[in-house]
Amino acid sequence: MTVEFEDGYAAERLFNQGFSYTYDDIIFLPHYIDFPTDAVSLSTNLSRNIPLSIPCVSSPMDTVTESYMAAAMAALGGIGIIHSNMPPSHQAHMVRSVKSRRVPILSNPVFKSPDSRIVDHFDDDSLPCVLVTESGTAKSKLLGYVFKSDWMSLSDKDAKLVDYMRAADSTISVPWSYDLAQIDAYLKKEERDFVLLEEGGEVLDVITKQEVERVKGYPKIGKGSVGSDGKWMVGAAIGTRESDKERVEHLVKAGANAVVLDSSQGNSIYQIEMINYIKRTYPQLDVIGGNVVTMNQAQNLIKAGADGLRVGMGSGSICTTQEVCAVGRGQATAVYKVSSIAAQSGVPVVADGGISNSGHIVKALTLGASTVMMGGFLAGSTEAPGTYLYKDGYRIKKYRGMGSLEAMTKGSDQRYLGDTAKLKIAQGVVGAVVDKGSILRLLPYTMQAVKQGFQDLGATSLQSAHDLLRSKTLRLEVRTGAAQVEGGIHGLDSYEKKAF
């Protein structure tokens, strides 16, 4: 005689009770393990036509994703979405910067003409040298370089560069296609402290021996996210205004693999018209619509032709949309509901917001998302824009919501449909986060924790997790406040928390 057990809830039952659940509100019950952790595959799709090795996307926020972050994300097998709080030409330049590299190291080379002077460029500690070209731009013949030590030893700081620069020779540069191992070997062979990456006579970057040694110390980086053009994949955010059609043109010419329509509430005539325009004008370009949190919102954007959906409204740590506007949804419920309808059309879902730890990533992916978009999780890292400051003995970096008044002054009020409003209402705040180190170390360890979570669920892949959930094999429960306390660190006088 077989005895049937009723243990936990199926997702369909749990999420149809009229409650708005966050990730911390729910917990999955463990399933059966018959495979090792290394058997878990986290490969996935950002959108219909963009495959990724890991389900990680950096958010298009001006304190999270610019070219440095996007390059590192691509190197790890994820993808970065460059924010649009800048002129279209500047954003397109960042896209080109990412796609013109093969190592997750970016610097900002300073170019000068022979007759110019340095002034104060060496105030930037990351600069190993200033490069001297015929015209003072990257697209010009390289003549020489000036080390910081050379400039500091000068008695006449106003001297022309041509008078004391070191002449460039054939050993100073290598092709842009060199990977980290090749650059490392070349630096050792030539006994150099730095080398230039060059393509078609144009200097793209300055790679120092110190930076190579730093990156070598992180977990091994694989092939990364490489497109059909053989270059790293990168996405970019756009708005829904008429002027954004020009922005899209810039981004397509720069080689962007996808555009993300950046709106806090994506179910609008403006977004639907923009999706229609892009799919008609650039059919090869993947478009990710959003943000959405309901099935009806999702269905409208899918019908318009969206290749992916961004899910989340007011769930970010610096977002106040739910508080200010009284709209939104708990992120766990939103991801499950939208994924349920999107799966029927084969449209991948990006779970955007609310990610504070690896457990949240496991929950988002298992509930139906194909990727997670991270802002605060990556903010404060080495690759995030901004400079470090010190507060109470900690290194910190600024992190602000795109709905904050500070960000809106740069143009982000478009995403809240408020750029034409006379009165600006904030839907985000400005804060700071503690230094997290490099994402080249943070994300590999985080992905290993996610794999262990999938193993406990008995899922060898994202698709396997989705199938187990929809077949009602995976069960869930709601956690009480006491259960959430019990499931975290408690009962200690003091402790030191290290994730890895």
Short mmCIF file of C-alpha atoms in Angstrom, two decimals:
data_model
loop_
_atom_site.label_atom_id
_atom_site.label_comp_id
_atom_site.label_asym_id
_atom_site.label_seq_id
_atom_site.Cartn_x
_atom_site.Cartn_y
_atom_site.Cartn_z
CA MET A 1 0.00 0.00 0.00
CA THR A 2 1.45 3.38 -1.09
CA VAL A 3 1.08 6.26 1.30
CA GLU A 4 0.92 9.74 -0.25
CA PHE A 5 2.43 12.57 1.75
CA GLU A 6 1.30 16.18 1.61
CA ASP A 7 4.47 18.09 2.30
CA GLY A 8 4.73 21.79 1.51
CA TYR A 9 2.89 23.63 -1.27
CA ALA A 10 3.18 23.55 -5.03
CA ALA A 11 4.19 26.96 -6.40
CA GLU A 12 0.90 27.32 -8.26
CA ARG A 13 -1.04 26.96 -5.02
CA LEU A 14 1.28 29.10 -2.93
CA PHE A 15 1.34 32.09 -5.29
CA ASN A 16 -2.42 32.17 -5.89
CA GLN A 17 -3.46 33.05 -2.36
CA GLY A 18 -3.38 36.84 -2.73
CA PHE A 19 -0.09 37.43 -0.89
CA SER A 20 2.87 39.35 -2.29
CA TYR A 21 5.98 37.40 -1.31
CA THR A 22 9.61 38.49 -1.31
CA TYR A 23 12.53 36.04 -1.58
CA ASP A 24 12.98 35.93 2.20
CA ASP A 25 9.30 35.06 2.70
CA ILE A 26 9.62 31.67 1.01
CA ILE A 27 11.80 28.60 1.32
CA PHE A 28 12.14 25.55 -0.93
CA LEU A 29 11.96 22.07 0.55
CA PRO A 30 14.97 19.92 -0.42
CA HIS A 31 14.58 17.25 -3.09
CA TYR A 32 16.61 14.16 -4.06
CA ILE A 33 20.35 14.33 -4.89
CA ASP A 34 21.87 11.84 -7.33
CA PHE A 35 24.62 13.95 -8.91
CA PRO A 36 27.69 15.96 -7.76
CA THR A 37 27.74 19.77 -7.55
CA ASP A 38 30.00 20.00 -10.60
CA ALA A 39 27.27 18.36 -12.69
CA VAL A 40 25.09 21.46 -12.30
CA SER A 41 25.04 23.69 -15.39
CA LEU A 42 24.10 27.34 -14.99
CA SER A 43 24.12 28.13 -18.71
CA THR A 44 21.08 30.09 -19.79
CA ASN A 45 19.75 32.81 -22.09
CA LEU A 46 19.50 36.54 -21.47
CA SER A 47 16.97 36.84 -24.29
CA ARG A 48 15.79 34.77 -27.23
CA ASN A 49 19.13 34.89 -29.06
CA ILE A 50 21.77 35.65 -26.43
CA PRO A 51 23.24 32.65 -24.56
CA LEU A 52 25.22 33.09 -21.34
CA SER A 53 27.42 30.73 -19.32
CA ILE A 54 26.24 32.14 -16.00
CA PRO A 55 22.85 33.72 -15.20
CA CYS A 56 24.24 37.09 -14.13
CA VAL A 57 23.48 40.55 -15.54
CA SER A 58 24.82 43.82 -14.17
CA SER A 59 22.17 46.53 -13.87
CA PRO A 60 22.14 49.63 -16.11
CA MET A 61 22.77 52.02 -13.23
CA ASP A 62 25.34 54.80 -13.33
CA THR A 63 27.00 53.56 -10.14
CA VAL A 64 27.09 49.95 -11.35
CA THR A 65 27.68 49.39 -15.06
CA GLU A 66 30.05 51.18 -17.39
CA SER A 67 32.70 49.64 -19.66
CA TYR A 68 34.90 48.21 -16.88
CA MET A 69 32.00 46.31 -15.26
CA ALA A 70 30.61 45.15 -18.62
CA ALA A 71 34.00 43.79 -19.69
CA ALA A 72 34.39 41.86 -16.43
CA MET A 73 30.84 40.47 -16.67
CA ALA A 74 31.47 39.26 -20.22
CA ALA A 75 34.77 37.67 -19.19
CA LEU A 76 32.93 35.67 -16.51
CA GLY A 77 30.25 34.43 -18.91
CA GLY A 78 27.55 36.92 -17.94
CA ILE A 79 26.73 40.29 -19.48
CA GLY A 80 26.70 43.94 -18.48
CA ILE A 81 24.07 46.49 -19.50
CA ILE A 82 25.63 49.94 -19.84
CA HIS A 83 23.45 52.70 -18.39
CA SER A 84 22.01 55.50 -20.52
CA ASN A 85 22.58 58.44 -18.15
CA MET A 86 24.97 59.96 -20.70
CA PRO A 87 24.98 61.22 -24.29
CA PRO A 88 24.40 58.50 -26.96
CA SER A 89 27.90 58.93 -28.41
CA HIS A 90 29.46 58.40 -24.98
CA GLN A 91 27.39 55.26 -24.36
CA ALA A 92 28.30 53.91 -27.80
CA HIS A 93 31.98 54.57 -27.05
CA MET A 94 31.66 52.42 -23.92
CA VAL A 95 30.10 49.62 -25.96
CA ARG A 96 33.02 49.75 -28.39
CA SER A 97 35.44 49.79 -25.48
CA VAL A 98 34.04 46.51 -24.15
CA LYS A 99 33.95 44.83 -27.54
CA SER A 100 37.52 45.81 -28.40
CA ARG A 101 39.08 43.85 -25.55
CA ARG A 102 39.92 40.28 -24.60
CA VAL A 103 40.98 40.73 -20.97
CA PRO A 104 38.83 41.96 -18.07
CA ILE A 105 41.19 44.85 -17.39
CA LEU A 106 40.33 48.37 -18.42
CA SER A 107 42.24 51.58 -17.87
CA ASN A 108 41.73 55.11 -19.11
CA PRO A 109 44.82 55.95 -21.15
CA VAL A 110 45.69 59.62 -21.40
CA PHE A 111 46.92 60.76 -24.82
CA LYS A 112 48.94 63.90 -25.38
CA SER A 113 50.63 65.54 -28.38
CA PRO A 114 54.41 66.12 -28.36
CA ASP A 115 54.03 69.87 -27.79
CA SER A 116 51.59 69.53 -24.88
CA ARG A 117 52.26 69.36 -21.16
CA ILE A 118 51.03 66.88 -18.56
CA VAL A 119 49.78 69.33 -15.93
CA ASP A 120 48.09 67.14 -13.27
CA HIS A 121 47.10 63.88 -15.02
CA PHE A 122 49.30 61.83 -12.72
CA ASP A 123 46.97 62.62 -9.85
CA ASP A 124 45.24 59.44 -11.03
CA ASP A 125 47.14 56.63 -9.27
CA SER A 126 45.91 54.05 -11.82
CA LEU A 127 47.88 55.66 -14.66
CA PRO A 128 51.28 54.02 -15.24
CA CYS A 129 52.15 56.52 -17.96
CA VAL A 130 50.91 59.17 -20.36
CA LEU A 131 51.01 58.22 -24.05
CA VAL A 132 52.34 60.63 -26.66
CA THR A 133 50.90 60.44 -30.18
CA GLU A 134 51.22 62.71 -33.21
CA SER A 135 47.77 64.25 -32.77
CA GLY A 136 47.27 63.65 -29.07
CA THR A 137 44.49 61.08 -29.68
CA ALA A 138 44.29 57.30 -29.74
CA LYS A 139 43.76 57.25 -33.51
CA SER A 140 47.24 58.52 -34.26
CA LYS A 141 50.79 57.20 -34.51
CA LEU A 142 52.34 56.42 -31.13
CA LEU A 143 55.58 58.34 -30.58
CA GLY A 144 56.44 57.61 -26.97
CA TYR A 145 55.40 57.63 -23.35
CA VAL A 146 56.13 59.33 -20.06
CA PHE A 147 56.31 57.48 -16.74
CA LYS A 148 55.03 59.14 -13.61
CA SER A 149 58.52 58.86 -12.11
CA ASP A 150 59.98 60.67 -15.15
CA TRP A 151 57.56 63.55 -14.72
CA MET A 152 57.99 63.74 -10.93
CA SER A 153 61.77 64.02 -11.29
CA LEU A 154 61.53 67.04 -13.61
CA SER A 155 62.46 70.41 -12.19
CA ASP A 156 60.49 72.13 -14.95
CA LYS A 157 57.00 70.60 -14.85
CA ASP A 158 55.91 72.82 -17.77
CA ALA A 159 58.38 71.24 -20.20
CA LYS A 160 56.98 69.90 -23.47
CA LEU A 161 56.58 66.13 -23.58
CA VAL A 162 58.73 65.83 -26.68
CA ASP A 163 61.69 67.03 -24.62
CA TYR A 164 61.73 64.13 -22.17
CA MET A 165 59.42 61.32 -23.34
CA ARG A 166 60.74 57.83 -23.92
CA ALA A 167 60.49 56.77 -27.55
CA ALA A 168 58.14 53.90 -28.38
CA ASP A 169 59.57 50.74 -29.90
CA SER A 170 58.13 47.56 -31.43
CA THR A 171 58.02 45.74 -28.10
CA ILE A 172 55.68 48.17 -26.36
CA SER A 173 52.43 46.84 -27.84
CA VAL A 174 50.62 43.57 -28.58
CA PRO A 175 47.45 42.79 -30.60
CA TRP A 176 44.10 43.46 -28.89
CA SER A 177 43.19 39.76 -29.28
CA TYR A 178 45.86 38.62 -26.79
CA ASP A 179 44.37 36.86 -23.79
CA LEU A 180 45.61 37.17 -20.21
CA ALA A 181 48.08 34.29 -20.47
CA GLN A 182 49.60 35.68 -23.67
CA ILE A 183 49.96 39.16 -22.16
CA ASP A 184 51.52 37.69 -19.02
CA ALA A 185 54.03 35.68 -21.06
CA TYR A 186 54.90 38.70 -23.18
CA LEU A 187 55.52 40.95 -20.16
CA LYS A 188 57.89 38.36 -18.72
CA LYS A 189 59.67 37.78 -22.00
CA GLU A 190 60.25 41.47 -22.66
CA GLU A 191 60.77 42.25 -18.95
CA ARG A 192 58.27 45.10 -19.12
CA ASP A 193 56.07 46.64 -16.42
CA PHE A 194 53.30 47.45 -18.90
CA VAL A 195 52.19 46.78 -22.46
CA LEU A 196 49.74 48.48 -24.82
CA LEU A 197 46.85 46.69 -26.51
CA GLU A 198 46.63 47.84 -30.10
CA GLU A 199 44.22 47.31 -33.00
CA GLY A 200 44.74 48.75 -36.46
CA GLY A 201 47.31 51.22 -35.19
CA GLU A 202 45.02 52.49 -32.42
CA VAL A 203 45.96 52.08 -28.77
CA LEU A 204 43.03 50.59 -26.86
CA ASP A 205 44.43 50.11 -23.40
CA VAL A 206 47.44 50.05 -21.10
CA ILE A 207 47.87 46.75 -19.25
CA THR A 208 50.25 46.76 -16.31
CA LYS A 209 52.12 43.82 -14.85
CA GLN A 210 50.53 44.62 -11.48
CA GLU A 211 47.00 44.33 -12.94
CA VAL A 212 47.84 41.04 -14.67
CA GLU A 213 49.12 39.60 -11.40
CA ARG A 214 45.95 40.77 -9.62
CA VAL A 215 43.60 39.12 -12.12
CA LYS A 216 45.70 35.93 -12.23
CA GLY A 217 44.99 35.48 -8.54
CA TYR A 218 41.24 35.11 -9.09
CA PRO A 219 39.43 31.89 -10.05
CA LYS A 220 40.12 30.76 -13.60
CA ILE A 221 38.15 32.64 -16.24
CA GLY A 222 36.78 30.64 -19.16
CA LYS A 223 35.81 31.70 -22.67
CA GLY A 224 33.33 34.29 -21.52
CA SER A 225 30.31 35.64 -23.38
CA VAL A 226 31.45 35.92 -26.98
CA GLY A 227 29.12 36.82 -29.84
CA SER A 228 29.09 35.71 -33.46
CA ASP A 229 31.53 38.53 -34.25
CA GLY A 230 34.12 36.92 -31.98
CA LYS A 231 33.92 39.80 -29.53
CA TRP A 232 32.56 40.10 -26.02
CA MET A 233 28.83 40.61 -25.74
CA VAL A 234 27.46 43.73 -24.12
CA GLY A 235 24.04 45.33 -23.75
CA ALA A 236 22.92 48.92 -23.32
CA ALA A 237 19.93 50.70 -21.83
CA ILE A 238 17.69 53.07 -23.77
CA GLY A 239 14.54 55.05 -23.07
CA THR A 240 11.29 55.35 -24.98
CA ARG A 241 11.50 58.92 -26.25
CA GLU A 242 11.80 59.88 -29.92
CA SER A 243 15.42 60.88 -29.26
CA ASP A 244 16.18 57.30 -28.18
CA LYS A 245 15.81 56.17 -31.79
CA GLU A 246 19.02 58.04 -32.47
CA ARG A 247 20.57 56.40 -29.39
CA VAL A 248 19.68 52.96 -30.74
CA GLU A 249 21.35 53.80 -34.04
CA HIS A 250 24.56 54.75 -32.22
CA LEU A 251 24.44 51.52 -30.19
CA VAL A 252 23.80 49.28 -33.20
CA LYS A 253 26.74 50.83 -35.06
CA ALA A 254 28.91 50.27 -31.97
CA GLY A 255 27.98 46.57 -31.96
CA ALA A 256 25.63 46.28 -28.96
CA ASN A 257 24.15 42.79 -28.74
CA ALA A 258 20.96 43.84 -26.97
CA VAL A 259 19.12 46.90 -25.75
CA VAL A 260 17.17 47.06 -22.52
CA LEU A 261 14.21 49.42 -22.38
CA ASP A 262 14.83 51.17 -19.10
CA SER A 263 11.50 52.03 -17.50
CA SER A 264 10.16 51.53 -14.00
CA GLN A 265 6.73 50.66 -15.47
CA GLY A 266 7.11 49.07 -18.89
CA ASN A 267 3.48 48.45 -19.78
CA SER A 268 3.03 51.67 -21.74
CA ILE A 269 2.19 52.79 -25.24
CA TYR A 270 5.64 54.42 -25.38
CA GLN A 271 7.46 51.17 -24.78
CA ILE A 272 5.25 49.12 -27.10
CA GLU A 273 5.83 51.63 -29.91
CA MET A 274 9.59 51.59 -29.27
CA ILE A 275 9.70 47.77 -29.36
CA ASN A 276 7.77 47.81 -32.64
CA TYR A 277 10.16 50.40 -34.08
CA ILE A 278 13.32 48.51 -33.09
CA LYS A 279 12.09 45.12 -34.30
CA ARG A 280 11.06 46.69 -37.60
CA THR A 281 14.26 48.73 -38.08
CA TYR A 282 16.86 46.41 -36.49
CA PRO A 283 15.36 42.89 -36.61
CA GLN A 284 18.71 41.35 -35.64
CA LEU A 285 18.84 43.28 -32.34
CA ASP A 286 17.39 41.64 -29.22
CA VAL A 287 15.10 43.91 -27.18
CA ILE A 288 14.40 43.36 -23.49
CA GLY A 289 11.24 45.06 -22.28
CA GLY A 290 10.14 46.04 -18.82
CA ASN A 291 9.98 46.51 -16.01
CA VAL A 292 6.90 44.40 -15.37
CA VAL A 293 5.49 42.49 -12.41
CA THR A 294 2.13 41.15 -13.66
CA MET A 295 1.08 38.64 -16.28
CA ASN A 296 -0.97 41.23 -18.19
CA GLN A 297 1.96 43.63 -18.37
CA ALA A 298 4.18 40.81 -19.63
CA GLN A 299 1.68 39.66 -22.24
CA ASN A 300 1.46 43.13 -23.78
CA LEU A 301 5.23 43.39 -24.22
CA ILE A 302 5.52 39.83 -25.54
CA LYS A 303 2.86 40.57 -28.16
CA ALA A 304 4.80 43.71 -29.13
CA GLY A 305 7.84 41.54 -29.89
CA ALA A 306 10.04 41.71 -26.78
CA ASP A 307 12.85 39.11 -26.81
CA GLY A 308 13.15 39.18 -23.01
CA LEU A 309 11.40 40.66 -19.98
CA ARG A 310 12.84 42.51 -17.01
CA VAL A 311 10.85 41.79 -13.84
CA GLY A 312 10.78 43.91 -10.69
CA MET A 313 9.24 47.09 -9.41
CA GLY A 314 10.37 48.68 -6.18
CA SER A 315 12.37 45.66 -4.96
CA GLY A 316 15.85 47.20 -5.18
CA SER A 317 17.63 48.30 -2.01
CA ILE A 318 17.75 51.92 -3.19
CA CYS A 319 14.33 51.99 -4.87
CA THR A 320 11.30 53.61 -3.20
CA THR A 321 8.68 53.15 -5.94
CA GLN A 322 6.40 50.94 -3.82
CA GLU A 323 6.60 53.42 -0.96
CA VAL A 324 6.10 56.55 -3.07
CA CYS A 325 3.67 55.35 -5.74
CA ALA A 326 1.88 52.44 -4.00
CA VAL A 327 2.49 50.11 -6.95
CA GLY A 328 4.73 47.11 -7.40
CA ARG A 329 4.85 43.54 -6.16
CA GLY A 330 6.90 41.29 -3.93
CA GLN A 331 9.76 40.05 -6.10
CA ALA A 332 9.24 36.31 -5.56
CA THR A 333 5.60 36.54 -6.60
CA ALA A 334 6.44 38.82 -9.54
CA VAL A 335 9.11 36.48 -10.90
CA TYR A 336 6.90 33.41 -10.62
CA LYS A 337 3.85 35.05 -12.21
CA VAL A 338 5.67 36.70 -15.12
CA SER A 339 7.83 33.63 -15.79
CA SER A 340 4.72 31.46 -15.97
CA ILE A 341 3.29 33.46 -18.86
CA ALA A 342 6.63 34.23 -20.54
CA ALA A 343 7.60 30.54 -20.68
CA GLN A 344 4.60 29.85 -22.91
CA SER A 345 6.13 32.11 -25.56
CA GLY A 346 9.74 31.08 -24.99
CA VAL A 347 10.68 34.51 -23.68
CA PRO A 348 13.44 34.55 -21.01
CA VAL A 349 12.87 36.53 -17.82
CA VAL A 350 15.44 38.74 -16.07
CA ALA A 351 14.74 38.94 -12.32
CA ASP A 352 15.71 42.53 -11.54
CA GLY A 353 16.20 43.61 -7.93
CA GLY A 354 16.14 42.18 -4.44
CA ILE A 355 19.31 40.08 -4.80
CA SER A 356 21.33 40.25 -1.58
CA ASN A 357 22.84 36.75 -1.41
CA SER A 358 23.29 33.49 -3.32
CA GLY A 359 20.08 32.09 -1.84
CA HIS A 360 18.09 34.88 -3.47
CA ILE A 361 19.66 33.95 -6.82
CA VAL A 362 18.67 30.30 -6.35
CA LYS A 363 15.10 31.33 -5.53
CA ALA A 364 14.80 33.72 -8.49
CA LEU A 365 16.11 31.17 -10.98
CA THR A 366 14.06 28.29 -9.62
CA LEU A 367 10.88 30.39 -9.68
CA GLY A 368 11.29 30.74 -13.44
CA ALA A 369 13.85 33.47 -14.18
CA SER A 370 16.59 32.79 -16.71
CA THR A 371 18.94 35.41 -15.29
CA VAL A 372 19.22 37.77 -12.34
CA MET A 373 20.03 41.45 -12.70
CA MET A 374 22.16 42.81 -9.89
CA GLY A 375 22.75 46.37 -8.78
CA GLY A 376 23.51 46.56 -5.07
CA PHE A 377 25.11 43.10 -5.16
CA LEU A 378 27.82 44.42 -7.50
CA ALA A 379 27.95 48.04 -6.32
CA GLY A 380 31.08 48.97 -4.40
CA SER A 381 33.17 46.44 -6.32
CA THR A 382 36.46 47.25 -8.03
CA GLU A 383 34.72 47.28 -11.42
CA ALA A 384 31.86 49.59 -10.41
CA PRO A 385 32.13 53.25 -11.50
CA GLY A 386 33.24 55.80 -8.96
CA THR A 387 36.12 56.30 -6.58
CA TYR A 388 36.56 54.82 -3.13
CA LEU A 389 36.15 56.92 -0.03
CA TYR A 390 36.83 56.03 3.59
CA LYS A 391 34.18 56.17 6.31
CA ASP A 392 34.64 54.80 9.85
CA GLY A 393 37.62 52.80 8.65
CA TYR A 394 35.79 51.17 5.73
CA ARG A 395 36.32 51.69 2.01
CA ILE A 396 33.04 52.66 0.39
CA LYS A 397 31.65 53.69 -2.98
CA LYS A 398 28.54 55.68 -3.79
CA TYR A 399 25.47 53.69 -4.86
CA ARG A 400 22.34 55.50 -5.96
CA GLY A 401 18.97 54.60 -7.36
CA MET A 402 18.21 55.79 -10.87
CA GLY A 403 15.07 57.27 -9.36
CA SER A 404 17.03 59.43 -6.94
CA LEU A 405 16.95 63.17 -7.53
CA GLU A 406 20.73 63.12 -7.99
CA ALA A 407 20.53 60.61 -10.84
CA MET A 408 17.50 62.34 -12.35
CA THR A 409 19.53 65.50 -12.90
CA LYS A 410 21.62 63.44 -15.35
CA GLY A 411 18.55 62.33 -17.32
CA SER A 412 17.28 59.14 -15.65
CA ASP A 413 13.88 60.72 -14.97
CA GLN A 414 12.95 59.40 -18.43
CA ARG A 415 12.60 55.90 -17.02
CA TYR A 416 9.97 57.22 -14.59
CA LEU A 417 8.19 59.14 -17.39
CA GLY A 418 9.00 62.27 -15.44
CA ASP A 419 11.38 64.12 -17.76
CA THR A 420 8.61 66.48 -18.89
CA ALA A 421 7.18 67.05 -15.41
CA LYS A 422 7.69 70.42 -13.75
CA LEU A 423 7.95 68.84 -10.32
CA LYS A 424 10.45 66.01 -9.84
CA ILE A 425 9.45 63.25 -7.41
CA ALA A 426 12.18 60.89 -6.22
CA GLN A 427 11.65 57.13 -6.43
CA GLY A 428 15.09 56.23 -5.13
CA VAL A 429 17.82 57.25 -2.72
CA VAL A 430 21.56 57.90 -2.68
CA GLY A 431 23.69 55.76 -0.38
CA ALA A 432 27.01 53.99 -0.13
CA VAL A 433 28.19 50.39 -0.01
CA VAL A 434 31.31 48.79 1.43
CA ASP A 435 34.09 47.66 -0.90
CA LYS A 436 33.36 44.12 -2.14
CA GLY A 437 36.63 43.61 -3.97
CA SER A 438 36.62 42.41 -7.57
CA ILE A 439 33.61 40.68 -9.14
CA LEU A 440 36.18 38.42 -10.81
CA ARG A 441 36.43 36.81 -7.37
CA LEU A 442 32.95 37.52 -6.00
CA LEU A 443 30.87 36.01 -8.80
CA PRO A 444 32.72 32.66 -9.25
CA TYR A 445 32.31 31.91 -5.53
CA THR A 446 28.69 33.06 -5.64
CA MET A 447 27.97 30.78 -8.62
CA GLN A 448 29.48 27.83 -6.74
CA ALA A 449 27.05 28.51 -3.89
CA VAL A 450 24.18 28.67 -6.40
CA LYS A 451 25.24 25.30 -7.79
CA GLN A 452 25.10 23.82 -4.31
CA GLY A 453 21.61 25.25 -3.90
CA PHE A 454 20.52 23.60 -7.16
CA GLN A 455 22.03 20.33 -6.02
CA ASP A 456 19.93 20.43 -2.83
CA LEU A 457 16.88 21.00 -5.03
CA GLY A 458 17.78 18.00 -7.19
CA ALA A 459 18.12 20.20 -10.29
CA THR A 460 21.06 19.85 -12.68
CA SER A 461 20.18 22.96 -14.70
CA LEU A 462 17.87 25.96 -14.80
CA GLN A 463 15.52 24.12 -17.13
CA SER A 464 15.52 21.16 -14.76
CA ALA A 465 14.58 23.46 -11.86
CA HIS A 466 11.77 25.03 -13.89
CA ASP A 467 10.44 21.59 -14.84
CA LEU A 468 10.52 20.37 -11.25
CA LEU A 469 8.65 23.47 -10.11
CA ARG A 470 5.96 23.31 -12.80
CA SER A 471 5.44 19.57 -12.33
CA LYS A 472 4.75 20.31 -8.63
CA THR A 473 7.66 18.09 -7.60
CA LEU A 474 9.43 21.00 -5.90
CA ARG A 475 7.53 22.23 -2.87
CA LEU A 476 7.64 25.53 -1.01
CA GLU A 477 6.53 27.01 2.26
CA VAL A 478 6.14 30.50 3.65
CA ARG A 479 8.53 31.41 6.45
CA THR A 480 7.30 33.13 9.56
CA GLY A 481 9.32 35.99 11.02
CA ALA A 482 10.72 33.60 13.63
CA ALA A 483 11.66 31.10 10.90
CA GLN A 484 13.56 33.79 9.03
CA VAL A 485 15.46 34.70 12.20
CA GLU A 486 16.19 31.03 12.88
CA GLY A 487 17.39 30.53 9.30
CA GLY A 488 19.96 33.29 9.69
CA ILE A 489 22.77 33.91 12.15
CA HIS A 490 21.45 34.26 15.68
CA GLY A 491 22.24 33.65 19.34
CA LEU A 492 25.85 34.81 19.16
CA ASP A 493 27.57 37.52 21.15
CA SER A 494 29.69 38.37 18.10
CA TYR A 495 30.68 36.78 14.82
CA GLU A 496 32.55 37.38 11.58
CA LYS A 497 30.61 36.55 8.44
CA LYS A 498 32.58 35.41 5.39
CA ALA A 499 30.81 33.98 2.34
CA PHE A 500 33.99 32.38 0.98
#
